[in-house]
Amino acid sequence: PQVVGRPGSAKPIDVMWRSGLDVASEAVTASAIPSMEPGGRTGKAEFTSDAADSVVLKTTASGPAVVVLSRNFHPSWNVTIDGAPASVARVDYALLGVPVAAGTHTVVFRYRPAIVVTTRRVTLATWTAVILLTLAMAGVRYFTRAARG
């Protein structure tokens, strides 16, 4: 889509409400998107995978463009383009956007809140401790019985 709005311009929500805005071909931003000039090229995006916490798209663009994903923006969304990390921009007031260069690319969006990562680590550490303690107790019990004869 064409990028609409620059730093210091009207608030994105005000731009969204103006008449004549074509959300199918324009992406409204509050700040500049790295590597994107105002304007944009055409392209298409095809879903390869669509889950609650991840989306994989195959995109083709005729020039630099912005891929807009209709998911609520949150800082815990991460994106890679062809396996390389990229930055997610907030577009159209509440959606996800990422700039892509001309050509065909695989864009992967993943929702990874820090609390989930921390919880997985704590769970893994807890289960490791439980298993080690169980093995240690079984070993003590075995050797105690063997010593009694």
mmCIF file of C-alpha atoms in Angstrom, residues 7 11 15 25-27 32 35 43 49 52 55 69 76 79 91-93 104 112 128 134 139 144 146:
data_model
loop_
_atom_site.group_PDB
_atom_site.id
_atom_site.type_symbol
_atom_site.label_atom_id
_atom_site.label_comp_id
_atom_site.label_asym_id
_atom_site.label_seq_id
_atom_site.Cartn_x
_atom_site.Cartn_y
_atom_site.Cartn_z
ATOM 1 C CA PRO A 7 5.996 12.431 11.754
ATOM 2 C CA LYS A 11 -2.923 11.818 14.194
ATOM 3 C CA VAL A 15 -6.284 10.497 8.825
ATOM 4 C CA SER A 25 -4.183 0.674 -1.088
ATOM 5 C CA GLU A 26 -3.079 3.094 1.667
ATOM 6 C CA ALA A 27 -1.419 2.425 5.033
ATOM 7 C CA ALA A 32 8.088 6.936 9.174
ATOM 8 C CA SER A 35 13.221 2.001 4.203
ATOM 9 C CA GLY A 43 1.878 -6.389 -4.891
ATOM 10 C CA SER A 49 0.034 -20.593 7.225
ATOM 11 C CA ALA A 52 -3.450 -17.723 16.385
ATOM 12 C CA VAL A 55 1.217 -16.097 10.222
ATOM 13 C CA LEU A 69 -1.588 -7.803 8.433
ATOM 14 C CA SER A 76 5.289 -8.727 21.247
ATOM 15 C CA VAL A 79 8.598 -10.520 12.072
ATOM 16 C CA VAL A 91 -0.273 0.966 10.683
ATOM 17 C CA ASP A 92 -3.909 1.928 10.222
ATOM 18 C CA TYR A 93 -4.022 2.856 13.907
ATOM 19 C CA THR A 104 9.156 -12.341 -3.787
ATOM 20 C CA ARG A 112 5.899 -14.061 21.414
ATOM 21 C CA THR A 128 13.994 -30.779 35.421
ATOM 22 C CA THR A 134 12.758 -38.202 41.841
ATOM 23 C CA GLY A 139 18.767 -43.848 44.082
ATOM 24 C CA THR A 144 19.528 -47.911 51.456
ATOM 25 C CA ALA A 146 20.945 -52.704 49.216
#
